[in-house]
Amino acid sequence: MACGTTQHVGERGLPDAEGIASYYADKFVGRTTANGEIYDHEGLTAAHRSLPFGTRVRTTRTDAPTRPSVVVRINDRGPFKDGRIIDLTKTAAERLNMIRDGLAEVRLEVVSYPAGAASTAAELPAPDPPRPAPSNVGW
C-alpha cells in the first residue's frame, strides 16, 4: 500500500528559500488569484513565482528576535518586484508582525506539496514489490 498523496520537505528543492516577504494591498480583496480562487485577506494563502498551487510553506521571519512563523498555502503567482520571494495575505502578515514595516526578511520551508505534483521519477511512489510466483505444491 503506497502513501503517495502528499510529498514532504526535502523531496524537491525550494528556489529562493530566503528573501523578502511582502503582503497584498487591500485593493486585491475579491479579485481572482492565479489558481481561480477569490482573494481573501483573512485566509492564510500566498503568492510564489514557481511553487505548485496547493503547496504549504512555513514562512519564518528571520529579522525579528521572536522569529514568528506561519504556514500558508500557495494559490497565486508573484511577487513581481525584484528581491521579493513571497506575497502574503494580510492575516499571514499580521502573524509575522510585519504590517507596520510592510516588508520582512523570511525563510521559506516547504511543509507539503499537493497530491499529484510529483514531476520526476525520484518523487514518484515506489512500485509495489514483485509477488512470489505461485507454488505448484498441492495441499
Short mmCIF file of C-alpha atoms in Angstrom, two decimals:
data_model
loop_
_atom_site.label_atom_id
_atom_site.label_comp_id
_atom_site.label_asym_id
_atom_site.label_seq_id
_atom_site.Cartn_x
_atom_site.Cartn_y
_atom_site.Cartn_z
CA MET A 1 0.00 0.00 0.00
CA ALA A 2 1.61 3.29 -1.07
CA CYS A 3 1.12 6.61 0.66
CA GLY A 4 1.62 8.94 -2.28
CA THR A 5 -0.90 11.70 -1.62
CA THR A 6 1.47 14.28 -0.13
CA GLN A 7 5.16 14.86 -0.64
CA HIS A 8 7.12 16.39 2.21
CA VAL A 9 10.12 18.58 2.89
CA GLY A 10 13.32 17.56 1.17
CA GLU A 11 11.74 15.79 -1.78
CA ARG A 12 12.14 18.83 -4.03
CA GLY A 13 14.33 21.87 -3.93
CA LEU A 14 12.88 25.21 -2.92
CA PRO A 15 14.13 28.13 -5.01
CA ASP A 16 14.88 31.36 -3.16
CA ALA A 17 14.50 29.89 0.32
CA GLU A 18 15.45 33.21 1.96
CA GLY A 19 14.49 36.72 0.97
CA ILE A 20 11.94 39.46 1.44
CA ALA A 21 8.23 38.91 2.06
CA SER A 22 5.56 41.47 1.30
CA TYR A 23 1.80 41.38 1.66
CA TYR A 24 -1.15 42.14 -0.60
CA ALA A 25 -2.70 45.59 -0.61
CA ASP A 26 -6.38 45.78 0.37
CA LYS A 27 -7.30 46.67 -3.23
CA PHE A 28 -6.85 42.99 -4.19
CA VAL A 29 -9.64 41.71 -1.90
CA GLY A 30 -12.28 39.99 -4.02
CA ARG A 31 -10.10 39.67 -7.13
CA THR A 32 -9.32 36.31 -8.68
CA THR A 33 -5.97 34.69 -7.88
CA ALA A 34 -3.92 32.79 -10.45
CA ASN A 35 -5.45 29.44 -9.44
CA GLY A 36 -9.00 30.80 -9.79
CA GLU A 37 -9.80 31.39 -6.12
CA ILE A 38 -11.14 34.71 -4.89
CA TYR A 39 -8.52 36.54 -2.83
CA ASP A 40 -9.47 36.79 0.85
CA HIS A 41 -7.10 38.80 3.06
CA GLU A 42 -8.25 36.78 6.08
CA GLY A 43 -7.04 33.47 4.63
CA LEU A 44 -3.59 32.00 5.10
CA THR A 45 -2.54 31.97 1.46
CA ALA A 46 0.31 33.44 -0.54
CA ALA A 47 1.79 34.10 -3.96
CA HIS A 48 5.04 32.46 -5.09
CA ARG A 49 6.58 32.58 -8.56
CA SER A 50 7.11 28.86 -9.11
CA LEU A 51 5.83 26.55 -6.36
CA PRO A 52 2.83 24.45 -7.38
CA PHE A 53 -0.59 25.67 -6.30
CA GLY A 54 -1.58 23.95 -3.07
CA THR A 55 1.97 23.78 -1.71
CA ARG A 56 2.07 24.57 2.00
CA VAL A 57 5.01 26.74 3.03
CA ARG A 58 6.20 27.66 6.51
CA THR A 59 7.25 31.30 6.37
CA THR A 60 9.50 32.34 9.26
CA ARG A 61 10.52 35.90 9.94
CA THR A 62 14.30 35.98 10.35
CA ASP A 63 14.75 39.68 11.13
CA ALA A 64 12.73 39.61 14.36
CA PRO A 65 14.06 38.26 17.67
CA THR A 66 10.93 36.13 18.31
CA ARG A 67 11.09 34.57 14.81
CA PRO A 68 7.33 34.26 14.32
CA SER A 69 6.16 31.87 11.61
CA VAL A 70 3.01 30.98 9.73
CA VAL A 71 2.09 28.18 7.32
CA VAL A 72 0.44 29.42 4.12
CA ARG A 73 -0.93 27.70 1.02
CA ILE A 74 0.26 28.88 -2.40
CA ASN A 75 -2.71 29.96 -4.55
CA ASP A 76 -1.31 32.84 -6.62
CA ARG A 77 1.72 33.91 -8.68
CA GLY A 78 4.08 36.69 -7.68
CA PRO A 79 5.52 38.78 -6.22
CA PHE A 80 6.72 40.54 -9.32
CA LYS A 81 9.07 43.00 -7.66
CA ASP A 82 12.79 42.12 -7.65
CA GLY A 83 14.13 40.80 -4.38
CA ARG A 84 10.78 39.62 -3.04
CA ILE A 85 10.11 35.90 -2.76
CA ILE A 86 6.59 35.65 -1.34
CA ASP A 87 3.46 37.79 -1.11
CA LEU A 88 1.30 37.03 1.93
CA THR A 89 -2.29 37.76 2.87
CA LYS A 90 -2.84 40.46 5.46
CA THR A 91 -3.69 37.87 8.13
CA ALA A 92 -0.46 35.95 7.44
CA ALA A 93 1.49 39.22 7.57
CA GLU A 94 -0.14 40.07 10.90
CA ARG A 95 1.02 36.73 12.31
CA LEU A 96 4.56 37.68 11.29
CA ASN A 97 4.17 41.13 12.91
CA MET A 98 5.09 42.84 9.64
CA ILE A 99 2.08 45.09 8.98
CA ARG A 100 3.79 48.26 10.22
CA ASP A 101 7.05 47.54 8.34
CA GLY A 102 5.37 46.29 5.15
CA LEU A 103 8.30 44.01 4.33
CA ALA A 104 10.19 41.37 6.30
CA GLU A 105 13.16 39.08 5.85
CA VAL A 106 11.92 35.49 5.81
CA ARG A 107 12.95 31.89 5.33
CA LEU A 108 10.63 29.57 3.40
CA GLU A 109 10.34 25.85 4.10
CA VAL A 110 8.01 23.56 2.19
CA VAL A 111 5.73 21.70 4.60
CA SER A 112 3.96 19.69 1.88
CA TYR A 113 3.33 19.58 -1.84
CA PRO A 114 -0.15 18.94 -3.24
CA ALA A 115 -1.19 15.47 -4.31
CA GLY A 116 -0.20 14.68 -7.89
CA ALA A 117 2.56 17.28 -8.06
CA ALA A 118 5.40 14.78 -8.49
CA SER A 119 7.36 15.56 -11.62
CA THR A 120 10.41 13.30 -11.51
CA ALA A 121 10.91 9.59 -11.01
CA ALA A 122 12.64 10.24 -7.68
CA GLU A 123 9.43 11.86 -6.40
CA LEU A 124 7.05 9.11 -7.51
CA PRO A 125 5.94 6.46 -5.02
CA ALA A 126 7.96 3.24 -5.17
CA PRO A 127 6.33 0.46 -7.18
CA ASP A 128 4.81 -2.45 -5.28
CA PRO A 129 7.34 -5.25 -4.69
CA PRO A 130 7.01 -8.28 -7.01
CA ARG A 131 4.78 -11.06 -5.73
CA PRO A 132 6.23 -14.55 -5.41
CA ALA A 133 5.28 -16.96 -8.17
CA PRO A 134 2.51 -19.38 -7.23
CA SER A 135 3.74 -22.69 -5.95
CA ASN A 136 2.84 -25.91 -7.76
CA VAL A 137 2.71 -27.77 -4.46
CA GLY A 138 -0.76 -29.13 -3.76
CA TRP A 139 -2.12 -29.37 -0.25
#
